[in-house]
Amino acid sequence: MRPYRGRLFRSVVLALTLMAGTGVVAVTSSTPAFAQARCTADVSVYGTLPDGRLTYTAIDPGNGNLDHVVTSTGTIGFTPVAMATLNFNTILVTSPNGGLYRIDVATNKASLDFSVSDRIEGGWTHKLLTFDGKGHLYGVTTGGQLLQYVVSRDKPGADQIGQRREIGSGGFTLKTLAAAGDDRLIATTATGELISYSVNAAGVHTRQGLDGDGWQSFENLVSPGGGLYYGKNPDGAMYWYEDDDPADGSGSDISYHLDDPVASRGWTQYLLSAQPATCTAVDSGNRIRSRIATLALGEVGTTQSACDRYNSDCDGGTVPWCAMFATWTWHSAGISGVPRGQYFAQGLGKWGVDNRLFKWRSSSTHGSPKVGDWVIYGPPQATGGGHVDVVTSVRPDGTLTVVGGNVSDKVTKRTINPETARMGQDSLLISGYVSPPSA
């Protein structure tokens, strides 16, 4: 399911118009990306500016474009330390002296008007807050504790926020925290890790590392659910990511839209919080991309003398076999119609063009690669040589982990920069990527 596709052009124009006065610049790529999450509405993100004003931003979840932006004229009255959005018009914030307050939003259309409650209670010395949309508020203390609270009303007072439970007594030295689903959290660390936490009914948590490095630059990370993640960098750029299966504990199926950010700069809010549970993941039952990556990684180290396992015509490596390996990964993953008889890497690119599966990488960009894609070195042409790799992960900095056959006479795993990587006898740059037809 690809929601909101028809609003792409309108969203781009609206974003540029609305944000012109605030310095935020929206960017679109030549090949716009589309998310697979199922969403009931736009992604709603509230933020706080250093001067105490509140912001509201609506993001189209289908393509990452800005739909609506408004900034309040009134201020909160203090500098919030932590922030959690409960629903479309209710936000919780903490003050520097540990007070917990509720912000009630009256309107966020033509203007952003709100009121701030009296202090609900004290002792809230949390540095991070997030709400999962299913009744649980999570907080991280300066000492690294992860705490869970029950919120029993849309606009709660002191009596509707309670049942404090310690999920972890220490070790939660997190830089960002967001709710990615029902009792499911997503977080980053100062050392660059991307981590997922799931909490069961007994309050026991399971930690799963999604990525080991590259996420340290994000000052804020928010999620509306559904495997959609939005990260803001210190330079004010907002990037978006989609996790094909946010519950699998793996980051290998996260797509990175580095050439199509929400905005290239201008996000000056120091706190951000998204309305939770707006989106759900599409359970297609078809994890074809992760199967391709798993198959490719399982072959790393296979020598040229054994290349007949990928195609009997390889004849022990007497024939260039990178295309044979690439088509073998797709065919073995269960994709039908794979051009197993095409032995030229650039020929696979031409096949992708003919079948409308080719994604061009324009000059000085990374393009829009996803796990399981073929990386085509050299322009697509039926009889060209070049080289082809299989994408097994896309890194936050835009680099790719790829696996390719016929590299140093074996199947090799490498990390490449798509803008500068060259392969093949003629040392060709990447022209683009071919997506699996059933992914």
Coordinates of C-alpha atoms in Angstrom, one line a residue:
M1 CA 0.0 0.0 0.0
R2 CA 1.4 3.4 -1.0
P3 CA -0.9 6.1 0.5
Y4 CA -1.0 9.7 -0.6
R5 CA 0.8 9.1 -3.9
G6 CA -1.5 11.6 -5.8
R7 CA -0.5 14.5 -3.5
L8 CA 3.2 14.5 -4.3
F9 CA 3.3 17.6 -6.4
R10 CA 0.9 19.6 -4.2
S11 CA 3.0 18.6 -1.1
V12 CA 6.2 19.8 -2.6
V13 CA 4.8 23.2 -3.6
L14 CA 3.0 23.6 -0.2
A15 CA 6.2 22.7 1.7
L16 CA 8.3 25.3 -0.2
T17 CA 5.6 27.9 0.3
L18 CA 4.9 27.3 4.0
M19 CA 8.5 27.0 5.0
A20 CA 10.0 29.8 3.0
G21 CA 9.7 32.3 5.9
T22 CA 11.4 29.9 8.4
G23 CA 14.4 28.9 6.4
V24 CA 13.3 25.3 5.9
V25 CA 14.1 24.0 2.5
A26 CA 12.3 20.9 1.2
V27 CA 14.1 18.7 -1.4
T28 CA 12.8 16.2 -3.8
S29 CA 14.8 13.7 -5.8
S30 CA 14.4 12.8 -9.4
T31 CA 13.1 9.4 -8.3
P32 CA 10.8 10.1 -5.3
A33 CA 10.5 7.3 -2.7
F34 CA 7.2 6.0 -1.4
A35 CA 6.7 4.3 2.0
Q36 CA 4.7 1.1 2.5
A37 CA 3.3 1.9 5.9
R38 CA -0.5 2.1 6.3
C39 CA -1.4 5.5 7.9
T40 CA -4.7 6.9 9.0
A41 CA -3.5 10.5 8.6
D42 CA -0.5 12.7 8.0
V43 CA 2.4 12.3 10.4
S44 CA 1.9 15.0 13.1
V45 CA 5.1 16.4 14.7
Y46 CA 5.1 18.9 17.5
G47 CA 8.3 20.8 18.4
T48 CA 9.6 23.5 20.8
L49 CA 11.9 26.4 19.7
P50 CA 14.6 27.8 22.0
D51 CA 12.4 30.9 22.5
G52 CA 9.6 28.8 24.0
R53 CA 7.3 28.8 21.0
L54 CA 5.6 25.7 19.8
T55 CA 5.6 24.3 16.2
Y56 CA 3.4 21.9 14.4
T57 CA 4.4 20.1 11.2
A58 CA 2.4 17.6 9.1
I59 CA 4.4 15.2 6.9
D60 CA 2.9 13.1 4.1
P61 CA 3.8 9.5 5.2
G62 CA 3.7 8.2 1.7
N63 CA 6.6 10.3 0.3
G64 CA 8.1 12.2 3.2
N65 CA 7.0 15.6 1.9
L66 CA 5.8 18.5 4.1
D67 CA 2.1 19.2 4.0
H68 CA 1.6 21.8 6.7
V69 CA 3.7 24.0 9.0
V70 CA 2.7 26.5 11.7
T71 CA 4.5 28.2 14.5
S72 CA 2.8 29.7 17.6
T73 CA 3.1 33.3 18.6
G74 CA 2.6 32.5 22.3
T75 CA 5.3 30.7 24.3
I76 CA 5.1 27.8 26.8
G77 CA 6.5 30.0 29.6
F78 CA 9.5 27.9 30.4
T79 CA 12.2 25.8 28.6
P80 CA 10.9 22.2 28.3
V81 CA 13.4 19.5 29.0
A82 CA 11.5 16.5 27.7
M83 CA 8.4 16.2 25.5
A84 CA 5.8 13.5 24.6
T85 CA 2.8 13.8 22.3
L86 CA -0.2 11.9 23.6
N87 CA -2.6 12.5 20.8
F88 CA -3.4 15.1 18.1
N89 CA -4.0 17.9 20.5
T90 CA -2.3 16.9 23.8
I91 CA 1.3 17.1 24.7
L92 CA 3.2 16.4 28.0
V93 CA 6.4 18.4 28.8
T94 CA 8.7 18.6 31.8
S95 CA 10.3 21.8 33.2
P96 CA 13.9 22.3 34.4
N97 CA 12.8 22.0 38.0
G98 CA 11.1 18.6 37.4
G99 CA 7.5 19.8 36.9
L100 CA 5.2 17.9 34.6
Y101 CA 2.8 20.0 32.5
R102 CA 0.1 19.3 29.9
I103 CA -0.2 21.4 26.7
D104 CA -3.7 21.5 25.2
V105 CA -3.7 22.5 21.6
A106 CA -6.8 24.4 20.5
T107 CA -5.9 24.8 16.8
N108 CA -3.0 24.0 14.5
K109 CA -4.3 25.0 11.1
A110 CA -4.0 28.7 10.2
S111 CA -2.5 29.4 13.7
L112 CA -1.1 27.3 16.5
D113 CA -3.0 28.2 19.7
F114 CA -2.6 26.3 23.0
S115 CA -2.9 26.5 26.7
V116 CA -0.5 25.2 29.4
S117 CA -2.0 23.5 32.5
D118 CA -0.9 24.1 36.1
R119 CA 1.8 21.8 37.2
I120 CA 0.4 18.3 37.3
E121 CA 3.1 17.0 39.7
G122 CA 6.8 17.3 40.5
G123 CA 9.7 14.9 40.5
W124 CA 9.8 14.4 36.7
T125 CA 13.6 14.6 36.1
H126 CA 13.4 12.7 32.9
K127 CA 15.7 13.7 30.0
L128 CA 13.6 11.8 27.5
L129 CA 9.9 11.1 27.2
T130 CA 7.7 9.2 24.7
F131 CA 4.2 7.8 24.5
D132 CA 3.3 4.6 22.6
G133 CA -0.3 5.6 21.9
K134 CA -1.5 2.5 23.7
G135 CA -1.5 3.8 27.3
H136 CA 2.1 3.6 28.2
L137 CA 4.4 6.6 28.8
Y138 CA 8.1 5.9 28.8
G139 CA 10.8 8.1 30.3
V140 CA 14.6 7.9 30.7
T141 CA 16.3 9.6 33.7
T142 CA 19.6 11.2 33.8
G143 CA 20.9 8.1 35.7
G144 CA 20.0 5.8 32.8
Q145 CA 16.8 4.3 34.2
L146 CA 13.9 3.4 31.8
L147 CA 10.6 3.9 33.5
Q148 CA 7.0 3.1 32.3
Y149 CA 3.8 4.8 33.4
V150 CA 0.2 4.1 32.6
V151 CA -1.8 7.1 31.1
S152 CA -5.5 6.4 31.4
R153 CA -7.1 9.6 29.9
D154 CA -6.6 11.6 26.7
K155 CA -6.0 14.7 28.8
P156 CA -4.7 13.4 32.0
G157 CA -4.2 14.9 35.4
A158 CA -2.1 13.6 38.3
D159 CA -4.6 10.8 39.0
Q160 CA -4.5 9.5 35.4
I161 CA -0.7 9.2 35.2
G162 CA 0.7 6.5 37.5
Q163 CA 1.6 2.9 38.1
R164 CA 5.3 3.7 37.8
R165 CA 7.3 0.7 36.8
E166 CA 11.1 0.4 36.5
I167 CA 11.9 -1.4 33.2
G168 CA 15.7 -1.1 33.6
S169 CA 17.6 0.3 36.5
G170 CA 20.6 1.6 34.5
G171 CA 22.4 1.3 31.2
F172 CA 19.9 3.3 29.1
T173 CA 22.4 5.9 28.1
L174 CA 20.4 7.1 25.2
K175 CA 20.6 10.2 23.0
T176 CA 17.1 9.9 21.5
L177 CA 14.0 7.9 22.3
A178 CA 10.7 7.4 20.4
A179 CA 7.8 5.0 20.5
A180 CA 7.7 2.9 17.4
G181 CA 4.6 0.9 18.4
D182 CA 2.7 -0.7 21.3
D183 CA 5.4 -1.1 24.0
R184 CA 8.0 -0.9 21.3
L185 CA 10.7 1.8 21.4
I186 CA 13.4 3.0 19.0
A187 CA 16.5 4.8 20.3
T188 CA 19.9 6.0 19.3
T189 CA 23.1 6.5 21.3
A190 CA 25.9 9.0 21.2
T191 CA 28.2 6.3 19.8
G192 CA 25.9 5.9 16.8
E193 CA 23.9 2.8 17.6
L194 CA 20.2 2.3 16.5
I195 CA 18.4 0.2 19.1
S196 CA 15.0 -1.3 19.4
Y197 CA 13.4 -2.2 22.7
S198 CA 10.3 -4.3 23.2
V199 CA 8.6 -4.5 26.6
N200 CA 6.3 -7.4 27.6
A201 CA 3.3 -7.4 29.9
A202 CA 5.6 -8.3 32.9
G203 CA 7.7 -5.2 32.2
V204 CA 10.7 -7.3 30.9
H205 CA 12.5 -5.6 28.0
T206 CA 14.3 -7.1 25.1
R207 CA 17.1 -5.1 23.4
Q208 CA 17.9 -5.6 19.8
G209 CA 20.6 -3.8 17.9
L210 CA 19.4 -2.6 14.5
D211 CA 22.6 -0.8 13.5
G212 CA 26.0 -0.5 15.1
D213 CA 27.1 2.9 13.9
G214 CA 26.2 6.0 11.9
W215 CA 23.2 7.4 13.9
Q216 CA 25.1 9.6 16.3
S217 CA 24.4 12.8 14.4
F218 CA 20.7 12.8 15.1
E219 CA 19.6 15.2 17.8
N220 CA 16.0 14.0 17.6
L221 CA 14.3 10.8 16.4
V222 CA 10.5 10.5 16.2
S223 CA 8.1 7.8 14.9
P224 CA 4.4 7.7 14.1
G225 CA 4.6 3.8 14.1
G226 CA 4.5 1.6 11.1
G227 CA 8.3 1.4 10.7
L228 CA 8.6 5.1 9.8
Y229 CA 11.4 6.9 11.5
Y230 CA 12.3 10.7 11.2
G231 CA 15.7 12.0 12.3
K232 CA 16.9 15.6 12.7
N233 CA 20.5 16.5 12.3
P234 CA 22.2 19.5 14.0
D235 CA 22.3 21.4 10.6
G236 CA 18.5 21.4 10.6
A237 CA 18.0 18.7 8.0
M238 CA 15.2 16.1 8.6
Y239 CA 15.6 12.6 7.0
W240 CA 13.1 9.8 6.9
Y241 CA 13.5 6.0 7.0
E242 CA 11.2 3.0 6.6
D243 CA 11.7 -0.3 8.4
D244 CA 10.1 -3.1 6.3
D245 CA 9.5 -5.2 9.4
P246 CA 9.8 -3.1 12.6
A247 CA 9.2 -6.1 14.8
D248 CA 11.9 -8.4 13.4
G249 CA 14.8 -6.9 15.5
S250 CA 16.9 -6.4 12.3
G251 CA 18.0 -3.2 10.7
S252 CA 18.9 -4.8 7.4
D253 CA 15.5 -4.0 5.9
I254 CA 15.6 -0.3 6.7
S255 CA 15.4 2.0 3.6
Y256 CA 17.3 5.3 3.7
H257 CA 15.9 8.2 1.6
L258 CA 19.0 10.4 1.7
D259 CA 18.4 12.0 -1.7
D260 CA 14.8 12.8 -0.8
P261 CA 14.8 14.3 2.7
V262 CA 11.8 15.8 4.4
A263 CA 13.7 19.1 4.4
S264 CA 17.4 19.9 3.7
R265 CA 17.6 22.5 6.5
G266 CA 15.6 24.8 8.8
W267 CA 14.4 22.4 11.6
T268 CA 15.6 24.6 14.5
Q269 CA 13.4 22.9 17.2
Y270 CA 15.5 21.4 20.0
L271 CA 12.6 19.0 21.0
L272 CA 10.4 17.0 18.6
S273 CA 7.7 14.6 19.3
A274 CA 5.3 12.7 16.9
Q275 CA 1.7 11.7 17.4
P276 CA 2.0 8.0 18.1
A277 CA 0.1 5.0 16.6
T278 CA -0.8 6.9 13.4
C279 CA 0.8 4.3 11.2
T280 CA 1.0 0.5 11.2
A281 CA 3.3 -1.7 9.3
V282 CA 2.0 -3.5 6.2
D283 CA 2.3 -7.2 6.9
S284 CA 2.7 -8.4 3.3
G285 CA 4.1 -11.8 4.3
N286 CA 6.7 -11.1 1.6
R287 CA 10.1 -10.3 3.0
I288 CA 11.8 -10.8 -0.3
R289 CA 14.4 -8.1 0.2
S290 CA 15.7 -9.6 3.4
R291 CA 15.8 -13.0 1.9
I292 CA 17.9 -11.8 -1.0
A293 CA 20.4 -10.1 1.5
T294 CA 20.6 -13.3 3.6
L295 CA 21.3 -15.4 0.6
A296 CA 24.0 -13.1 -0.7
L297 CA 25.7 -12.8 2.6
G298 CA 25.7 -16.5 3.0
E299 CA 27.8 -16.9 -0.1
V300 CA 30.6 -14.5 0.9
G301 CA 33.9 -16.2 0.5
T302 CA 32.8 -18.7 -2.2
T303 CA 35.6 -19.0 -4.6
Q304 CA 35.6 -18.7 -8.4
S305 CA 36.2 -22.4 -8.8
A306 CA 32.8 -23.1 -7.3
C307 CA 30.9 -20.5 -9.3
D308 CA 29.0 -23.3 -11.2
R309 CA 26.6 -23.3 -8.2
Y310 CA 25.3 -20.0 -9.5
N311 CA 25.0 -21.1 -13.2
S312 CA 26.4 -24.1 -14.9
D313 CA 27.6 -21.9 -17.8
C314 CA 30.1 -20.3 -15.4
D315 CA 32.5 -23.2 -16.2
G316 CA 34.7 -22.7 -13.2
G317 CA 35.1 -19.0 -13.8
T318 CA 36.0 -19.0 -17.5
V319 CA 33.1 -16.7 -18.1
P320 CA 32.6 -13.5 -16.1
W321 CA 30.0 -14.4 -13.4
C322 CA 29.0 -11.4 -11.4
A323 CA 25.6 -11.3 -13.2
M324 CA 25.2 -15.0 -12.7
F325 CA 25.6 -14.5 -9.0
A326 CA 23.2 -11.5 -8.9
T327 CA 20.4 -13.4 -10.7
W328 CA 21.0 -16.5 -8.6
T329 CA 20.2 -14.5 -5.4
W330 CA 16.9 -13.3 -6.8
H331 CA 16.0 -16.6 -8.3
S332 CA 16.9 -18.4 -5.0
A333 CA 14.8 -15.9 -3.0
G334 CA 11.7 -17.0 -5.0
I335 CA 11.5 -14.3 -7.7
S336 CA 10.0 -15.5 -11.0
G337 CA 11.0 -14.2 -14.4
V338 CA 14.7 -13.4 -13.4
P339 CA 16.8 -13.1 -16.6
R340 CA 19.1 -16.0 -15.8
G341 CA 20.5 -16.1 -19.3
Q342 CA 21.8 -12.5 -19.2
Y343 CA 25.5 -12.7 -18.3
F344 CA 26.3 -9.0 -18.8
A345 CA 25.9 -6.8 -15.7
Q346 CA 24.9 -3.8 -17.8
G347 CA 22.4 -6.1 -19.5
L348 CA 20.7 -6.6 -16.2
G349 CA 20.4 -2.8 -16.1
K350 CA 18.8 -2.8 -19.5
W351 CA 16.4 -5.5 -18.3
G352 CA 15.5 -3.3 -15.4
V353 CA 14.8 -0.3 -17.7
D354 CA 12.6 -2.5 -20.0
N355 CA 10.6 -3.7 -17.0
R356 CA 10.4 -0.3 -15.3
L357 CA 12.4 -1.5 -12.3
F358 CA 15.5 0.7 -12.9
K359 CA 16.2 3.6 -10.6
W360 CA 18.7 6.1 -12.0
R361 CA 21.4 7.5 -9.8
S362 CA 21.8 11.1 -11.0
S363 CA 25.2 12.9 -10.9
S364 CA 26.6 13.5 -7.4
T365 CA 23.8 11.7 -5.6
H366 CA 23.4 8.3 -3.9
G367 CA 20.1 7.5 -5.6
S368 CA 17.4 5.5 -3.8
P369 CA 18.9 2.0 -3.2
K370 CA 17.2 -0.6 -1.0
V371 CA 18.3 -3.9 0.4
G372 CA 18.0 -6.5 -2.3
D373 CA 18.5 -4.2 -5.2
W374 CA 21.1 -4.8 -7.9
V375 CA 23.8 -2.1 -8.2
I376 CA 24.6 -1.5 -11.8
Y377 CA 28.0 -0.1 -12.7
G378 CA 27.9 1.4 -16.2
P379 CA 24.9 2.6 -18.3
P380 CA 22.2 0.0 -19.0
Q381 CA 22.8 -1.7 -22.3
A382 CA 22.0 -5.1 -23.7
T383 CA 25.6 -6.2 -24.5
G384 CA 27.7 -4.1 -22.1
G385 CA 30.0 -5.4 -19.5
G386 CA 30.4 -3.4 -16.3
H387 CA 29.6 -5.0 -12.9
V388 CA 26.7 -5.8 -10.7
D389 CA 26.5 -6.1 -6.9
V390 CA 23.6 -7.0 -4.5
V391 CA 22.7 -4.4 -1.8
T392 CA 22.7 -6.0 1.7
S393 CA 22.4 -2.9 3.8
V394 CA 22.1 0.9 3.4
R395 CA 24.0 3.0 6.0
P396 CA 22.8 6.3 7.5
D397 CA 25.7 8.1 5.9
G398 CA 24.6 6.9 2.4
T399 CA 27.3 4.2 2.0
L400 CA 26.2 0.7 1.0
T401 CA 27.2 -2.7 2.0
V402 CA 27.2 -4.9 -1.1
V403 CA 28.0 -8.4 -2.0
G404 CA 29.2 -9.2 -5.5
G405 CA 30.5 -12.2 -7.4
N406 CA 33.6 -12.3 -9.5
V407 CA 35.3 -9.8 -7.2
S408 CA 39.0 -10.8 -6.5
D409 CA 38.0 -14.3 -7.8
K410 CA 35.3 -14.9 -5.2
V411 CA 32.1 -13.6 -3.7
T412 CA 33.1 -10.5 -1.7
K413 CA 31.4 -8.2 0.8
R414 CA 32.3 -4.5 0.5
T415 CA 31.3 -1.1 1.8
I416 CA 31.0 1.5 -1.0
N417 CA 30.2 5.1 -1.5
P418 CA 27.6 5.2 -4.4
E419 CA 28.9 8.6 -5.6
T420 CA 32.5 7.4 -6.2
A421 CA 32.5 3.6 -6.4
R422 CA 33.8 2.2 -9.7
M423 CA 33.9 -1.4 -10.9
G424 CA 34.3 -3.4 -14.0
Q425 CA 37.1 -3.7 -16.6
D426 CA 36.4 -0.1 -17.6
S427 CA 36.2 1.2 -14.0
L428 CA 32.6 2.4 -14.4
L429 CA 30.5 4.5 -12.0
I430 CA 27.1 3.4 -10.7
S431 CA 24.3 4.3 -13.1
G432 CA 21.5 3.1 -10.9
Y433 CA 19.7 0.2 -9.2
V434 CA 17.3 -2.5 -10.2
S435 CA 14.5 -3.3 -7.7
P436 CA 13.1 -6.9 -7.4
P437 CA 9.8 -7.0 -9.2
S438 CA 7.9 -8.6 -6.3
A439 CA 9.3 -6.4 -3.5

